[in-house]
Coordinates of C-alpha atoms in Angstrom, one line a residue:
M1 CA 10.6 -22.2 20.0
T2 CA 14.3 -21.8 19.4
T3 CA 16.3 -19.5 17.2
S4 CA 19.6 -19.7 15.4
T5 CA 22.0 -17.0 14.2
T6 CA 22.7 -18.9 10.9
P7 CA 22.0 -16.6 8.0
A8 CA 20.1 -19.2 6.1
A9 CA 18.8 -16.7 3.6
E10 CA 22.3 -16.2 2.1
Q11 CA 22.0 -19.6 0.2
R12 CA 18.7 -18.9 -1.3
P13 CA 18.0 -17.2 -4.6
S14 CA 16.9 -13.6 -4.5
A15 CA 13.2 -12.8 -4.9
L16 CA 13.9 -11.2 -8.4
E17 CA 15.7 -14.3 -9.5
S18 CA 12.8 -16.5 -8.3
L19 CA 10.4 -14.6 -10.5
S20 CA 12.2 -16.1 -13.6
R21 CA 11.6 -19.7 -12.5
G22 CA 8.8 -21.9 -13.7
V23 CA 7.8 -22.9 -10.2
F24 CA 6.8 -19.3 -9.4
W25 CA 4.5 -19.1 -12.4
N26 CA 3.0 -22.6 -11.6
Y27 CA 2.0 -21.4 -8.1
G28 CA 0.8 -18.1 -9.5
G29 CA -1.4 -20.0 -11.9
L30 CA -2.9 -21.9 -8.9
F31 CA -3.9 -18.6 -7.3
F32 CA -5.2 -17.2 -10.6
F33 CA -7.6 -20.1 -11.4
Y34 CA -8.7 -20.6 -7.8
F35 CA -9.6 -17.0 -7.2
A36 CA -11.3 -16.9 -10.6
I37 CA -13.7 -19.4 -9.2
W38 CA -14.0 -17.4 -6.1
Q39 CA -14.8 -14.1 -7.9
L40 CA -17.3 -15.8 -10.3
A41 CA -19.1 -17.4 -7.4
F42 CA -19.4 -14.4 -5.1
T43 CA -20.1 -11.9 -7.8
F44 CA -22.9 -13.7 -9.5
L45 CA -24.4 -16.0 -6.8
P46 CA -26.9 -13.5 -5.4
L47 CA -28.1 -12.6 -8.9
W48 CA -28.4 -16.3 -9.9
L49 CA -30.3 -17.3 -6.8
A50 CA -32.7 -14.4 -7.3
R51 CA -33.2 -15.4 -10.9
E52 CA -34.0 -18.9 -9.8
G53 CA -36.7 -17.6 -7.5
M54 CA -35.0 -17.9 -4.1
G55 CA -36.2 -15.3 -1.6
T56 CA -34.0 -12.9 0.3
G57 CA -34.4 -14.9 3.5
A58 CA -33.2 -18.1 1.9
I59 CA -30.3 -16.3 0.2
G60 CA -29.2 -15.1 3.6
V61 CA -29.3 -18.7 4.9
V62 CA -26.9 -19.7 2.1
S63 CA -24.3 -17.2 3.5
T64 CA -25.0 -18.1 7.1
V65 CA -24.7 -21.9 6.5
S66 CA -21.5 -21.4 4.5
A67 CA -20.0 -19.3 7.3
I68 CA -21.0 -21.8 10.1
T69 CA -19.6 -24.7 8.0
A70 CA -16.3 -22.7 7.6
L71 CA -16.1 -22.1 11.3
A72 CA -16.4 -25.9 11.9
L73 CA -14.0 -27.0 9.2
Q74 CA -11.2 -24.5 9.4
P75 CA -9.6 -25.8 12.6
V76 CA -9.9 -29.4 11.1
Y77 CA -8.4 -28.3 7.8
G78 CA -5.5 -26.5 9.5
F79 CA -4.7 -29.5 11.6
L80 CA -4.9 -31.9 8.6
Q81 CA -2.7 -29.6 6.4
D82 CA 0.0 -29.4 9.0
R83 CA 0.0 -33.2 9.4
L84 CA 0.2 -33.5 5.6
G85 CA 3.0 -31.0 5.1
F86 CA 3.7 -30.8 1.4
K87 CA 1.3 -33.6 0.4
K88 CA -1.4 -32.3 -1.9
Y89 CA -4.4 -34.5 -0.8
L90 CA -6.4 -31.8 1.0
F91 CA -5.7 -29.2 -1.7
A92 CA -6.8 -31.8 -4.3
F93 CA -10.0 -32.4 -2.3
V94 CA -10.8 -28.7 -2.5
V95 CA -10.1 -28.7 -6.2
L96 CA -12.3 -31.8 -6.8
C97 CA -15.2 -30.1 -5.0
A98 CA -14.7 -27.0 -7.2
A99 CA -14.7 -29.1 -10.3
F100 CA -18.2 -30.3 -9.5
T101 CA -19.5 -26.7 -9.3
G102 CA -21.2 -26.8 -12.7
P103 CA -23.0 -30.2 -12.2
F104 CA -23.9 -29.3 -8.6
F105 CA -25.6 -26.0 -9.5
V106 CA -27.4 -27.2 -12.6
F107 CA -28.4 -30.7 -11.6
V108 CA -28.6 -30.5 -7.8
F109 CA -29.0 -26.9 -6.5
Q110 CA -31.3 -25.7 -9.2
P111 CA -33.9 -28.5 -8.8
L112 CA -33.7 -28.3 -5.0
I113 CA -34.7 -24.7 -5.1
G114 CA -38.0 -25.8 -6.8
V115 CA -38.6 -28.4 -4.1
N116 CA -37.6 -26.4 -0.9
E117 CA -35.6 -23.2 -1.1
Y118 CA -34.4 -23.5 2.5
L119 CA -33.2 -27.1 2.1
A120 CA -31.5 -25.9 -1.1
A121 CA -29.9 -23.0 0.9
V122 CA -28.4 -25.4 3.5
V123 CA -27.1 -27.8 0.9
G124 CA -25.7 -25.0 -1.2
G125 CA -24.1 -23.3 1.7
V126 CA -22.2 -26.4 2.8
F127 CA -21.0 -27.1 -0.8
L128 CA -19.8 -23.5 -1.2
S129 CA -17.9 -23.7 2.1
L130 CA -16.1 -26.9 1.0
C131 CA -14.9 -25.1 -2.2
L132 CA -14.5 -21.5 -1.0
N133 CA -15.1 -20.3 2.6
S134 CA -13.2 -23.2 4.1
G135 CA -11.1 -24.3 1.1
V136 CA -9.4 -20.9 0.7
G137 CA -7.5 -21.5 3.9
V138 CA -6.0 -24.7 2.5
V139 CA -5.0 -22.9 -0.8
E140 CA -3.4 -20.0 1.1
A141 CA -1.6 -22.1 3.7
F142 CA -0.2 -24.7 1.3
S143 CA 0.9 -22.1 -1.2
E144 CA 2.7 -20.0 1.5
R145 CA 4.6 -23.1 2.7
A146 CA 5.5 -24.0 -0.9
S147 CA 6.7 -20.4 -1.5
R148 CA 9.3 -20.6 1.3
A149 CA 10.4 -24.1 0.2
N150 CA 10.9 -23.0 -3.4
G151 CA 12.5 -19.6 -2.5
Y152 CA 10.1 -17.0 -3.8
E153 CA 7.9 -14.4 -2.2
Y154 CA 4.4 -15.5 -1.3
G155 CA 3.0 -12.1 -2.0
H156 CA 4.3 -12.1 -5.6
A157 CA 2.5 -15.3 -6.4
R158 CA -0.6 -14.1 -4.5
L159 CA -0.9 -11.1 -6.8
F160 CA -2.3 -13.5 -9.5
G161 CA -5.3 -13.9 -7.2
S162 CA -6.0 -10.2 -7.5
L163 CA -5.5 -10.4 -11.3
A164 CA -8.0 -13.2 -11.4
G165 CA -10.6 -11.2 -9.5
G166 CA -10.5 -8.3 -11.9
T167 CA -10.4 -10.6 -15.0
A168 CA -13.2 -12.9 -13.8
A169 CA -15.4 -9.9 -12.9
L170 CA -15.0 -8.5 -16.4
V171 CA -15.2 -11.8 -18.4
G172 CA -18.0 -13.1 -16.1
G173 CA -20.3 -10.3 -17.3
F174 CA -20.2 -11.5 -20.8
I175 CA -20.6 -15.2 -19.7
W176 CA -23.6 -14.2 -17.6
A177 CA -25.2 -12.3 -20.6
A178 CA -24.9 -15.3 -22.8
N179 CA -26.3 -17.8 -20.2
P180 CA -26.3 -17.4 -16.4
D181 CA -25.8 -21.1 -15.9
S182 CA -22.5 -20.9 -17.8
I183 CA -21.0 -19.1 -14.8
W184 CA -20.9 -22.4 -13.0
W185 CA -19.6 -24.4 -15.9
A186 CA -16.8 -21.8 -16.3
S187 CA -16.0 -22.4 -12.6
S188 CA -15.7 -26.1 -13.3
V189 CA -13.4 -25.5 -16.3
S190 CA -11.2 -23.2 -14.1
A191 CA -11.1 -26.0 -11.5
I192 CA -9.9 -28.5 -14.1
V193 CA -7.0 -26.2 -15.1
L194 CA -6.3 -25.6 -11.4
G195 CA -6.1 -29.4 -10.8
T196 CA -3.7 -29.8 -13.7
L197 CA -1.4 -27.1 -12.2
L198 CA -1.6 -28.7 -8.8
F199 CA -0.6 -32.1 -10.2
V200 CA 2.5 -30.7 -11.8
A201 CA 3.4 -28.2 -8.9
R202 CA 6.8 -28.9 -7.5
V203 CA 7.1 -29.6 -3.8
P204 CA 10.2 -30.7 -1.7
R205 CA 10.7 -34.4 -1.2
G206 CA 13.0 -36.2 1.2
D207 CA 16.3 -34.4 1.7
G208 CA 15.2 -31.7 -0.7
A209 CA 13.0 -30.3 2.0
A210 CA 15.9 -29.8 4.3
A211 CA 17.8 -27.9 1.7
A212 CA 14.9 -25.7 0.7
A213 CA 13.0 -25.2 3.9
G214 CA 15.7 -25.2 6.6
A215 CA 14.2 -25.9 10.0
E216 CA 10.9 -27.0 8.5
A217 CA 12.6 -30.1 7.1
D218 CA 11.3 -32.4 9.8
A219 CA 7.9 -31.9 8.1
G220 CA 9.2 -32.9 4.7
S221 CA 6.8 -34.3 2.1
G222 CA 5.2 -36.6 4.7
G223 CA 4.0 -33.9 7.1
T224 CA 4.7 -33.5 10.8
K225 CA 3.1 -34.8 13.9
V226 CA 1.1 -32.0 15.4
S227 CA 0.7 -32.6 19.2
K228 CA -2.0 -31.2 21.4
E229 CA 0.8 -29.5 23.5
T230 CA 2.1 -27.7 20.4
V231 CA -1.3 -26.3 19.6
L232 CA -2.0 -25.3 23.2
A233 CA 1.3 -23.5 23.3
L234 CA 0.3 -21.5 20.3
L235 CA -3.1 -20.6 21.9
R236 CA -1.3 -19.4 25.0
D237 CA 1.2 -17.3 23.1
R238 CA 0.7 -13.6 23.8
N239 CA 1.7 -12.7 20.2
F240 CA -1.0 -15.1 18.9
L241 CA -3.6 -13.6 21.2
G242 CA -2.8 -10.1 19.9
F243 CA -2.9 -11.4 16.3
V244 CA -6.3 -12.9 16.9
V245 CA -7.6 -9.7 18.4
L246 CA -6.4 -7.7 15.4
M247 CA -7.9 -10.1 12.8
F248 CA -11.2 -10.2 14.8
G249 CA -11.5 -6.4 14.9
T250 CA -9.9 -5.3 11.6
A251 CA -9.9 -8.0 8.9
A252 CA -13.5 -8.8 9.8
L253 CA -14.6 -5.1 9.7
Y254 CA -12.9 -4.8 6.3
D255 CA -15.5 -7.2 4.9
V256 CA -18.4 -5.8 7.0
F257 CA -17.6 -2.2 5.9
D258 CA -17.4 -3.2 2.2
Q259 CA -20.6 -5.3 2.3
Q260 CA -23.1 -2.4 2.2
F261 CA -20.7 0.4 1.2
P262 CA -22.1 0.3 -2.4
N263 CA -25.6 1.3 -1.1
Y264 CA -24.0 4.2 0.9
F265 CA -22.0 5.2 -2.1
A266 CA -25.0 5.2 -4.4
T267 CA -26.7 7.9 -2.3
F268 CA -24.0 10.4 -3.1
V269 CA -23.8 9.8 -6.9
A270 CA -25.3 12.9 -8.5
S271 CA -25.7 11.6 -12.1
G272 CA -25.4 8.4 -14.1
D273 CA -25.8 4.8 -12.9
P274 CA -24.2 4.4 -9.5
E275 CA -23.9 0.6 -9.8
V276 CA -22.0 0.9 -13.1
L277 CA -19.7 3.6 -11.7
F278 CA -19.0 1.6 -8.6
S279 CA -18.3 -1.6 -10.6
R280 CA -15.7 0.4 -12.6
V281 CA -14.1 1.7 -9.4
V282 CA -13.9 -1.9 -8.0
A283 CA -12.3 -3.1 -11.2
V284 CA -9.6 -0.3 -11.1
Q285 CA -9.1 -1.1 -7.4
I286 CA -8.5 -4.8 -8.0
F287 CA -6.0 -4.3 -10.8
A288 CA -4.2 -1.6 -8.7
E289 CA -4.1 -4.0 -5.8
A290 CA -2.4 -6.6 -8.1
A291 CA 0.2 -4.0 -9.1
F292 CA 1.0 -3.0 -5.5
M293 CA 1.4 -6.7 -4.5
V294 CA 4.7 -6.6 -6.5
A295 CA 6.1 -4.0 -4.0
A296 CA 4.3 -5.1 -0.8
P297 CA 6.7 -8.0 0.2
F298 CA 9.8 -5.7 -0.1
I299 CA 8.1 -3.0 2.0
V300 CA 7.0 -5.5 4.7
N301 CA 10.4 -7.1 4.8
K302 CA 11.8 -3.7 5.6
I303 CA 9.3 -2.4 8.1
G304 CA 8.3 -5.8 9.6
A305 CA 5.1 -7.8 9.5
R306 CA 3.7 -6.4 12.7
K307 CA 4.1 -2.8 11.4
G308 CA 2.6 -4.0 8.1
L309 CA -0.5 -5.1 9.9
M310 CA -0.6 -1.8 11.8
V311 CA -0.4 0.0 8.4
F312 CA -3.3 -2.1 7.2
A313 CA -5.4 -1.2 10.2
A314 CA -4.5 2.5 9.9
I315 CA -5.6 2.6 6.2
L316 CA -8.8 0.9 7.1
L317 CA -9.4 3.5 9.9
V318 CA -8.8 6.3 7.3
R319 CA -11.2 4.7 4.9
V320 CA -14.0 4.3 7.5
L321 CA -13.5 7.8 9.0
G322 CA -13.2 9.4 5.6
S323 CA -16.4 7.8 4.4
A324 CA -18.2 9.1 7.4
L325 CA -16.9 12.6 7.4
F326 CA -16.0 13.5 3.7
T327 CA -18.7 12.2 1.4
H328 CA -18.3 13.9 -1.9
E329 CA -18.7 11.4 -4.7
W330 CA -15.0 11.6 -5.8
L331 CA -13.7 11.4 -2.2
L332 CA -15.8 8.3 -1.6
I333 CA -14.1 6.8 -4.8
A334 CA -10.7 7.7 -3.3
W335 CA -11.5 6.0 0.0
R336 CA -12.5 2.8 -1.9
L337 CA -9.3 2.9 -4.0
L338 CA -7.2 3.0 -0.9
A339 CA -8.2 -0.7 -0.5
A340 CA -5.7 -1.4 -3.3
I341 CA -2.9 -0.6 -0.9
E342 CA -4.7 -1.9 2.2
M343 CA -5.3 -5.5 1.1
P344 CA -1.7 -6.3 0.0
F345 CA -0.4 -5.1 3.4
L346 CA -2.8 -7.5 5.1
L347 CA -2.2 -10.6 2.9
V348 CA 1.6 -10.3 3.0
S349 CA 1.9 -9.3 6.6
V350 CA -0.4 -12.0 7.9
M351 CA 1.7 -14.8 6.4
K352 CA 5.0 -13.3 7.4
Y353 CA 4.0 -12.7 11.0
I354 CA 2.6 -16.3 11.3
T355 CA 5.7 -18.0 9.9
R356 CA 8.2 -15.6 11.7
M357 CA 6.6 -15.6 15.2
F358 CA 5.1 -19.1 15.5
D359 CA 6.3 -22.7 15.0
V360 CA 6.3 -23.2 11.2
R361 CA 5.3 -26.8 11.6
I362 CA 1.8 -25.6 12.5
S363 CA 1.6 -22.6 10.2
A364 CA -1.6 -23.9 8.6
T365 CA -3.3 -24.3 12.1
A366 CA -2.1 -20.8 13.1
Y367 CA -3.5 -19.3 9.8
M368 CA -6.8 -21.1 10.0
L369 CA -7.4 -20.2 13.7
G370 CA -5.7 -16.9 13.9
F371 CA -6.9 -15.4 10.6
N372 CA -9.8 -17.3 9.1
F373 CA -11.6 -18.4 12.2
A374 CA -11.1 -15.1 14.1
K375 CA -12.2 -13.2 11.0
Q376 CA -15.4 -15.4 10.5
I377 CA -16.3 -14.9 14.1
G378 CA -15.9 -11.2 13.8
I379 CA -18.0 -11.1 10.6
A380 CA -20.7 -13.1 12.2
I381 CA -20.9 -10.6 15.2
F382 CA -20.2 -7.3 13.5
A383 CA -22.4 -7.9 10.4
S384 CA -25.5 -8.2 12.4
V385 CA -24.6 -5.4 14.9
F386 CA -23.7 -2.8 12.2
G387 CA -26.6 -4.0 9.9
A388 CA -28.9 -3.0 12.7
S389 CA -26.9 0.1 13.4
Y390 CA -27.2 1.3 9.8
A391 CA -31.0 1.2 10.1
A392 CA -31.1 2.8 13.6
I393 CA -28.5 5.7 13.3
G394 CA -27.5 5.8 9.7
F395 CA -24.3 4.8 7.8
A396 CA -22.2 7.9 8.8
H397 CA -22.7 7.5 12.5
S398 CA -22.3 3.8 12.3
Y399 CA -19.0 4.3 10.5
L400 CA -17.8 6.5 13.4
V401 CA -18.6 3.7 15.9
M402 CA -16.8 1.2 13.6
A403 CA -13.7 3.5 13.5
G404 CA -13.7 3.5 17.3
V405 CA -13.7 -0.3 17.3
I406 CA -10.9 -0.5 14.8
L407 CA -8.8 1.9 16.8
A408 CA -9.4 0.1 20.1
V409 CA -8.5 -3.4 18.9
T410 CA -5.5 -2.1 17.0
L411 CA -4.1 -0.5 20.2
V412 CA -4.7 -3.7 22.2
A413 CA -3.1 -5.8 19.5
R414 CA -0.1 -3.4 19.2
F415 CA 0.5 -3.9 23.0
L416 CA 0.3 -7.7 22.8
M417 CA 2.2 -8.4 19.6
A418 CA 6.0 -8.4 19.6
D419 CA 8.2 -7.0 16.7
D420 CA 9.3 -9.5 14.1
R421 CA 12.0 -7.5 12.3
D422 CA 14.9 -9.5 13.6
R423 CA 13.3 -12.8 12.6
V424 CA 13.0 -14.7 9.3
A425 CA 11.0 -17.9 8.7
P426 CA 12.7 -21.0 7.3
G427 CA 13.1 -20.7 3.5
E428 CA 11.8 -17.1 3.5
P429 CA 13.4 -14.9 0.8
T430 CA 14.5 -11.5 2.2
D431 CA 14.8 -8.2 0.4
R432 CA 16.3 -5.7 3.0
A433 CA 17.5 -2.2 2.2
D434 CA 20.7 -2.8 4.1
G435 CA 21.4 -6.0 2.1
G436 CA 21.8 -8.1 5.2
A437 CA 19.8 -11.0 6.5
P438 CA 17.8 -10.8 9.7
T439 CA 19.6 -11.7 12.9
H440 CA 17.4 -14.7 13.9
V441 CA 16.3 -17.6 11.7
L442 CA 13.5 -19.5 13.3
A443 CA 13.9 -23.2 13.9
S444 CA 11.3 -25.8 14.7
S445 CA 11.0 -26.3 18.4

């Protein structure tokens, strides 16, 4: 990988100017309607499966098959998306799968449960992975590349995903009350809107890519040839190894910690319905997360993506330790609300570190392998380990062990990962307190 001292960011519109352009709202809409589908599915799927008579064992198989399918598909999706560059074919495939959510659940999944619930679980798990567990990486990687090509902050468009999560959770309750099957038809409608926005979304073409994306121009609208040597060089990169370690031990434990936290929380609620209280806390957290996403890119640009990832890990450590040691109802609410700051640091810093430190021509591969794949492996391991630990030694003691794991992997990753503050990815808008551009602009190697 080579660097250049050309201050490429000087010719791009500022982040604030970018917010007034239609292309920003177009990609914000893509995030909104995709993550509306995501929130509807993961909020109401367990309830719907139980309502259809599927046992807890089979419900667990749905999640397991979906995760295994994602592990197999993510490297393939990353390779294909890097080859495609700005072509929308793979994104369109994900959208097409999502558009069939309603027909699949009502006309395929539902009857299969009556025939054989485990067969239904396998088929359903594969379908969900195509749309969500695997598909999310395509949505994130394509949109991040488009954000740099069009000169706006990825994190600002990504906040629409958080808004969608809160909105879908609230609206979905009314849809569910009217007719549980309508959840899946609502997902199909959302996918149709998503497909329309994808069709009109602007991407660089020909020489436009060179003007918009700097050193990424050789990918253009036709993609780039991703060689085995390029991918192997990524896998041997010490910075990438540190990044993988961090995602394996922190991003994965973020999900594992939250999976059964509602059950732990409920034991400390003195009065009222703990499920209702927790749902309200989550709604507040999601909307607060969206608000903080506005500021997160500016902060990460100032402190650097590596430090942003360290801040994410530190907040996660505080949440886990706090939940183990300080368990008053209102303190537990405070620990949960810290996720509103924690997640924006993760989402913004992950993309900035990948595009600043690694060859941008394989940014999708780096994202799929370094973030999604490492995270899924971590979840598969830690979910079973800590699930057994909760039963054996209790939540509080398990959280202390979890905190030790988070601290250990963060220290290892901090040693392996280099600082990125003097780097800027091709096409990346910058908002620095000193008003200057970073010293080095990455170029394709």
